[in-house]
Amino acid sequence: MKKKIFVLILLLIFPFFIYADTPTTYSRLDAQYYGVNKKWTINEENKSNVMNTPYVDASAKVYDFADILTDEEEEKLKTRINEMIETYNFDIVILTYDLTYSVDSTNTTFATDFYDYNDFGIDYENYDGVLLFRNTYASDPYYDMFSFGNAQLYYYDTRMSNILDYIYNDLHNEFYYNGFYNWLDLLESYYKKGKLSNYHVNSNGYLEKDFNPRYGLAAAISAIITGIFLWIELSKHKMVKVATNANSFINEKTVDITKNNVFLVSTNTSKVHLSSGSSGGGGHHSSHSGSSGGGFSSGGGRHG
């Protein structure tokens, strides 16, 4: 009896949080084609990536391997995510993990493999979806956002960079539930702003700029006009005798040459500094390749 009272007192004095269990994973060795149900080809180059990728139930949507959310927070996020998936017709995933790394690309590979080698986006045209990855590695915490398939038309490099900047304070200060919920708010907001114009996603999931027939016609006309102009100009000139010295060009009866001495008085050199712009801004948008060979876009990643 005294023990129960003591435990009750401790619970009343010290606030506590009940954190969720680690996400359930399955063995890829026991699954057909190592659990990969997408069109990706598995070979010696990417098999190790497949086997090192946690094999999970794609319906969970929130995978808190780093154990930074409570059960209640996970359920609230999952409910919100499922509502958004139903409305916007693309997959949404939140992944946390304590992943040791020395280069940022390790984070990118792990996160995109997690999406590619599980059944995320499998019900959509180009495996459409987005994933937010938080690496809680104590020496260098990191996070990034990735978009796949047609979701890249709504969440491309510039927009995702803005989203990552917006949630930085929440994630940096470990207000994870707030940060993840704000991320979902921003997904809705940017979706409603409309998609990227003059681009499409090809069958391998890469962003490609649309071909405009007018540009091709204009280039052809320009090439023809240039060719005609050069032909006319060249036809005006006749073949001439090749000169072997400078005097061959001079009419000695009409030209009087006086010797002049020219001295260099001073020199003045000016220097112009050229700065390179960011690839994420302006009208430039690109896809990257994961180890599966499928395309994706990245927000650029943030440390902290």
Short mmCIF file of C-alpha atoms in Angstrom, two decimals:
data_model
loop_
_atom_site.label_atom_id
_atom_site.label_comp_id
_atom_site.label_asym_id
_atom_site.label_seq_id
_atom_site.Cartn_x
_atom_site.Cartn_y
_atom_site.Cartn_z
CA MET A 1 0.00 0.00 0.00
CA LYS A 2 2.80 2.40 0.92
CA LYS A 3 4.52 1.58 -2.41
CA LYS A 4 1.41 2.51 -4.40
CA ILE A 5 1.10 5.80 -2.54
CA PHE A 6 4.75 6.57 -3.21
CA VAL A 7 4.36 5.94 -6.94
CA LEU A 8 1.23 8.11 -7.04
CA ILE A 9 3.09 10.95 -5.34
CA LEU A 10 5.90 10.71 -7.88
CA LEU A 11 3.44 10.89 -10.76
CA LEU A 12 1.81 13.97 -9.30
CA ILE A 13 5.09 15.74 -8.61
CA PHE A 14 6.92 14.96 -11.86
CA PRO A 15 5.11 15.61 -15.17
CA PHE A 16 5.63 12.85 -17.67
CA PHE A 17 4.92 11.94 -21.26
CA ILE A 18 4.16 8.51 -22.61
CA TYR A 19 6.04 8.14 -25.86
CA ALA A 20 4.90 5.90 -28.67
CA ASP A 21 6.38 2.50 -29.35
CA THR A 22 8.99 2.16 -32.08
CA PRO A 23 7.33 1.57 -35.49
CA THR A 24 6.86 -2.06 -36.43
CA THR A 25 9.25 -3.32 -39.11
CA TYR A 26 9.26 -6.55 -41.09
CA SER A 27 11.90 -8.80 -42.60
CA ARG A 28 12.58 -8.18 -46.28
CA LEU A 29 14.07 -11.67 -46.60
CA ASP A 30 10.63 -13.12 -45.92
CA ALA A 31 8.88 -10.92 -48.49
CA GLN A 32 8.51 -11.45 -52.21
CA TYR A 33 10.97 -9.28 -54.16
CA TYR A 34 12.26 -8.02 -50.79
CA GLY A 35 9.00 -6.20 -50.18
CA VAL A 36 9.44 -3.81 -53.10
CA ASN A 37 6.16 -3.62 -55.01
CA LYS A 38 7.08 -0.73 -57.28
CA LYS A 39 8.51 -0.95 -60.78
CA TRP A 40 12.10 -0.47 -59.63
CA THR A 41 14.71 -2.98 -60.76
CA ILE A 42 16.69 -4.48 -57.90
CA ASN A 43 20.28 -5.36 -58.81
CA GLU A 44 23.71 -5.58 -57.21
CA GLU A 45 24.00 -1.79 -57.20
CA ASN A 46 20.95 -1.06 -55.08
CA LYS A 47 20.20 -4.34 -53.28
CA SER A 48 22.15 -3.27 -50.18
CA ASN A 49 20.10 -0.07 -50.05
CA VAL A 50 16.90 -2.10 -50.19
CA MET A 51 17.99 -4.44 -47.43
CA ASN A 52 19.10 -1.55 -45.19
CA THR A 53 15.81 0.28 -45.59
CA PRO A 54 13.23 -0.35 -42.82
CA TYR A 55 10.33 -2.39 -44.22
CA VAL A 56 7.12 -0.90 -42.82
CA ASP A 57 3.35 -0.85 -43.20
CA ALA A 58 2.70 2.07 -45.55
CA SER A 59 -0.65 2.83 -43.96
CA ALA A 60 0.89 4.11 -40.70
CA LYS A 61 2.09 7.41 -42.26
CA VAL A 62 4.01 8.52 -39.14
CA TYR A 63 7.24 6.59 -38.42
CA ASP A 64 8.80 7.89 -35.23
CA PHE A 65 11.92 5.72 -34.96
CA ALA A 66 13.61 8.49 -32.95
CA ASP A 67 10.78 8.32 -30.38
CA ILE A 68 10.14 12.07 -30.18
CA LEU A 69 6.32 11.98 -30.31
CA THR A 70 3.73 10.70 -27.88
CA ASP A 71 1.06 8.18 -28.87
CA GLU A 72 -1.54 10.93 -28.84
CA GLU A 73 0.55 13.21 -31.05
CA GLU A 74 1.14 10.41 -33.56
CA GLU A 75 -2.58 9.65 -33.76
CA LYS A 76 -3.49 13.30 -34.29
CA LEU A 77 -0.92 13.66 -37.06
CA LYS A 78 -2.02 10.42 -38.71
CA THR A 79 -5.68 11.50 -38.65
CA ARG A 80 -4.82 14.84 -40.22
CA ILE A 81 -2.61 13.19 -42.84
CA ASN A 82 -5.29 10.69 -43.90
CA GLU A 83 -7.80 13.51 -44.31
CA MET A 84 -5.36 15.41 -46.52
CA ILE A 85 -4.52 12.33 -48.59
CA GLU A 86 -8.22 11.86 -49.28
CA THR A 87 -8.56 15.50 -50.31
CA TYR A 88 -5.41 16.09 -52.33
CA ASN A 89 -4.76 12.62 -53.75
CA PHE A 90 -1.08 12.12 -52.94
CA ASP A 91 0.75 10.34 -50.14
CA ILE A 92 2.13 12.09 -47.03
CA VAL A 93 4.81 10.63 -44.75
CA ILE A 94 6.61 11.80 -41.60
CA LEU A 95 9.84 9.97 -40.73
CA THR A 96 12.15 10.47 -37.73
CA TYR A 97 15.38 8.56 -37.19
CA ASP A 98 18.65 8.80 -35.29
CA LEU A 99 20.99 8.31 -38.25
CA THR A 100 24.74 8.73 -37.96
CA TYR A 101 26.16 10.60 -40.98
CA SER A 102 29.08 12.68 -42.15
CA VAL A 103 27.72 14.00 -45.47
CA ASP A 104 24.22 15.34 -46.17
CA SER A 105 23.67 12.92 -49.04
CA THR A 106 23.44 10.08 -46.49
CA ASN A 107 20.24 11.67 -45.18
CA THR A 108 18.86 12.11 -48.68
CA THR A 109 19.56 8.51 -49.66
CA PHE A 110 18.03 7.10 -46.48
CA ALA A 111 14.85 9.19 -46.72
CA THR A 112 14.22 8.67 -50.44
CA ASP A 113 14.94 4.94 -50.17
CA PHE A 114 12.44 4.75 -47.32
CA TYR A 115 9.80 6.20 -49.64
CA ASP A 116 10.82 4.27 -52.76
CA TYR A 117 11.29 0.82 -51.21
CA ASN A 118 8.04 0.86 -49.26
CA ASP A 119 4.54 1.14 -50.70
CA PHE A 120 4.18 4.90 -50.40
CA GLY A 121 2.39 6.54 -53.31
CA ILE A 122 1.77 3.18 -54.94
CA ASP A 123 -1.90 4.00 -55.56
CA TYR A 124 -1.05 7.12 -57.55
CA GLU A 125 0.16 7.82 -61.07
CA ASN A 126 3.87 8.39 -60.44
CA TYR A 127 4.02 7.31 -56.80
CA ASP A 128 2.97 10.87 -55.95
CA GLY A 129 3.72 12.00 -52.41
CA VAL A 130 5.79 14.03 -49.96
CA LEU A 131 8.00 13.03 -47.05
CA LEU A 132 9.39 15.05 -44.14
CA PHE A 133 12.52 13.54 -42.60
CA ARG A 134 13.91 14.55 -39.21
CA ASN A 135 17.31 13.11 -38.28
CA THR A 136 17.84 13.54 -34.52
CA TYR A 137 21.56 12.65 -34.68
CA ALA A 138 22.90 14.45 -31.58
CA SER A 139 26.15 15.64 -33.19
CA ASP A 140 24.39 17.29 -36.12
CA PRO A 141 20.55 17.26 -36.19
CA TYR A 142 19.18 17.58 -39.71
CA TYR A 143 15.88 17.72 -41.57
CA ASP A 144 14.66 17.90 -45.15
CA MET A 145 11.52 17.57 -47.23
CA PHE A 146 11.17 15.50 -50.40
CA SER A 147 8.49 15.33 -53.07
CA PHE A 148 7.85 12.48 -55.50
CA GLY A 149 5.89 12.07 -58.71
CA ASN A 150 3.29 14.72 -59.51
CA ALA A 151 3.63 16.18 -56.02
CA GLN A 152 6.78 17.86 -57.37
CA LEU A 153 4.57 20.17 -59.39
CA TYR A 154 3.17 21.58 -56.15
CA TYR A 155 6.21 21.14 -53.92
CA TYR A 156 9.29 22.06 -55.91
CA ASP A 157 12.67 23.30 -54.71
CA THR A 158 11.75 26.95 -54.02
CA ARG A 159 8.52 26.20 -52.17
CA MET A 160 10.03 23.39 -50.12
CA SER A 161 12.93 25.62 -49.12
CA ASN A 162 10.45 28.21 -47.84
CA ILE A 163 8.58 25.51 -45.90
CA LEU A 164 11.78 24.25 -44.27
CA ASP A 165 12.73 27.76 -43.22
CA TYR A 166 9.29 28.29 -41.69
CA ILE A 167 9.41 25.22 -39.44
CA TYR A 168 13.06 25.62 -38.44
CA ASN A 169 12.43 27.12 -35.00
CA ASP A 170 9.96 24.39 -34.04
CA LEU A 171 12.28 21.57 -35.04
CA HIS A 172 15.42 23.21 -33.71
CA ASN A 173 13.76 23.77 -30.33
CA GLU A 174 12.32 20.23 -30.40
CA PHE A 175 8.70 21.34 -30.53
CA TYR A 176 8.18 18.45 -32.90
CA TYR A 177 4.42 18.10 -32.86
CA ASN A 178 3.98 21.81 -33.58
CA GLY A 179 6.58 21.67 -36.33
CA PHE A 180 5.03 18.66 -38.04
CA TYR A 181 1.52 20.09 -37.75
CA ASN A 182 2.70 23.40 -39.20
CA TRP A 183 4.29 21.44 -42.04
CA LEU A 184 0.92 19.93 -42.86
CA ASP A 185 -0.67 23.40 -42.80
CA LEU A 186 1.93 24.62 -45.27
CA LEU A 187 1.33 21.64 -47.55
CA GLU A 188 -2.32 22.65 -47.81
CA SER A 189 -1.49 26.30 -48.31
CA TYR A 190 0.96 25.72 -51.15
CA TYR A 191 -1.28 23.16 -52.83
CA LYS A 192 -4.02 25.77 -53.03
CA LYS A 193 -1.60 28.23 -54.67
CA GLY A 194 -1.50 25.95 -57.69
CA LYS A 195 1.13 23.88 -59.44
CA LEU A 196 4.32 24.68 -61.33
CA SER A 197 3.56 25.82 -64.89
CA ASN A 198 5.37 24.65 -68.02
CA TYR A 199 6.61 21.44 -66.37
CA HIS A 200 5.44 17.83 -66.20
CA VAL A 201 6.60 14.62 -64.54
CA ASN A 202 7.75 11.78 -66.79
CA SER A 203 7.19 8.06 -66.26
CA ASN A 204 10.34 7.74 -64.12
CA GLY A 205 9.25 10.52 -61.80
CA TYR A 206 11.51 13.29 -63.11
CA LEU A 207 10.48 16.90 -63.58
CA GLU A 208 10.73 17.92 -67.24
CA LYS A 209 10.07 21.24 -68.91
CA ASP A 210 7.18 21.15 -71.38
CA PHE A 211 8.06 21.31 -75.07
CA ASN A 212 6.54 24.38 -76.71
CA PRO A 213 6.12 23.94 -80.53
CA ARG A 214 6.42 27.70 -80.96
CA TYR A 215 9.98 27.63 -79.64
CA GLY A 216 10.95 24.88 -82.07
CA LEU A 217 9.40 26.74 -85.03
CA ALA A 218 11.10 29.99 -84.05
CA ALA A 219 14.47 28.23 -83.81
CA ALA A 220 14.02 26.66 -87.25
CA ILE A 221 13.08 29.98 -88.87
CA SER A 222 16.02 31.70 -87.20
CA ALA A 223 18.41 29.03 -88.47
CA ILE A 224 17.10 29.38 -92.05
CA ILE A 225 17.37 33.17 -92.04
CA THR A 226 20.90 33.00 -90.63
CA GLY A 227 21.92 30.49 -93.31
CA ILE A 228 20.53 32.67 -96.13
CA PHE A 229 22.27 35.78 -94.76
CA LEU A 230 25.65 33.98 -94.57
CA TRP A 231 25.26 32.61 -98.10
CA ILE A 232 24.54 36.09 -99.48
CA GLU A 233 27.47 37.67 -97.67
CA LEU A 234 29.90 34.95 -98.73
CA SER A 235 28.78 35.16 -102.35
CA LYS A 236 29.79 38.84 -102.48
CA HIS A 237 33.44 37.97 -102.00
CA LYS A 238 35.61 36.58 -104.78
CA MET A 239 38.65 34.44 -104.36
CA VAL A 240 41.77 36.58 -104.00
CA LYS A 241 45.48 35.92 -104.18
CA VAL A 242 46.93 34.96 -100.86
CA ALA A 243 49.25 37.66 -99.54
CA THR A 244 52.65 36.58 -98.26
CA ASN A 245 53.68 39.90 -96.65
CA ALA A 246 52.14 43.13 -95.46
CA ASN A 247 53.25 45.12 -98.53
CA SER A 248 50.95 43.03 -100.69
CA PHE A 249 47.98 44.87 -99.16
CA ILE A 250 49.35 48.40 -99.76
CA ASN A 251 48.91 50.65 -102.80
CA GLU A 252 52.25 52.45 -102.68
CA LYS A 253 51.07 55.33 -104.94
CA THR A 254 48.31 56.42 -102.59
CA VAL A 255 49.65 55.60 -99.16
CA ASP A 256 52.29 57.65 -97.35
CA ILE A 257 53.58 56.03 -94.16
CA THR A 258 55.37 58.09 -91.55
CA LYS A 259 57.28 56.40 -88.76
CA ASN A 260 55.87 57.02 -85.28
CA ASN A 261 57.15 56.02 -81.87
CA VAL A 262 54.45 55.14 -79.33
CA PHE A 263 55.22 55.01 -75.63
CA LEU A 264 53.04 53.42 -72.96
CA VAL A 265 52.50 56.05 -70.30
CA SER A 266 50.36 54.21 -67.75
CA THR A 267 48.02 51.27 -67.28
CA ASN A 268 44.71 50.97 -65.47
CA THR A 269 43.14 47.60 -64.72
CA SER A 270 39.54 47.21 -63.53
CA LYS A 271 38.13 44.11 -61.90
CA VAL A 272 34.52 42.93 -61.98
CA HIS A 273 33.22 40.45 -59.41
CA LEU A 274 30.65 37.97 -60.69
CA SER A 275 28.49 36.19 -58.15
CA SER A 276 26.69 32.93 -58.79
CA GLY A 277 23.02 32.59 -57.94
CA SER A 278 21.27 29.78 -56.11
CA SER A 279 19.96 26.89 -58.16
CA GLY A 280 16.79 26.88 -56.11
CA GLY A 281 15.54 30.29 -57.15
CA GLY A 282 14.11 31.74 -60.31
CA GLY A 283 12.70 29.44 -62.93
CA HIS A 284 15.13 26.56 -62.54
CA HIS A 285 13.67 23.35 -61.15
CA SER A 286 15.18 19.89 -61.25
CA SER A 287 14.73 16.33 -60.07
CA HIS A 288 17.33 14.09 -58.49
CA SER A 289 17.69 10.34 -58.62
CA GLY A 290 17.40 7.96 -55.70
CA SER A 291 19.13 4.59 -55.58
CA SER A 292 16.00 3.10 -57.15
CA GLY A 293 16.44 5.30 -60.21
CA GLY A 294 13.23 7.19 -59.54
CA GLY A 295 13.12 10.97 -59.50
CA PHE A 296 12.43 13.23 -56.56
CA SER A 297 12.85 16.87 -55.55
CA SER A 298 14.50 18.11 -52.36
CA GLY A 299 14.04 21.17 -50.19
CA GLY A 300 17.80 21.41 -49.70
CA GLY A 301 18.01 20.28 -46.09
CA ARG A 302 18.68 22.22 -42.87
CA HIS A 303 21.04 21.62 -39.97
CA GLY A 304 19.88 22.31 -36.45
#
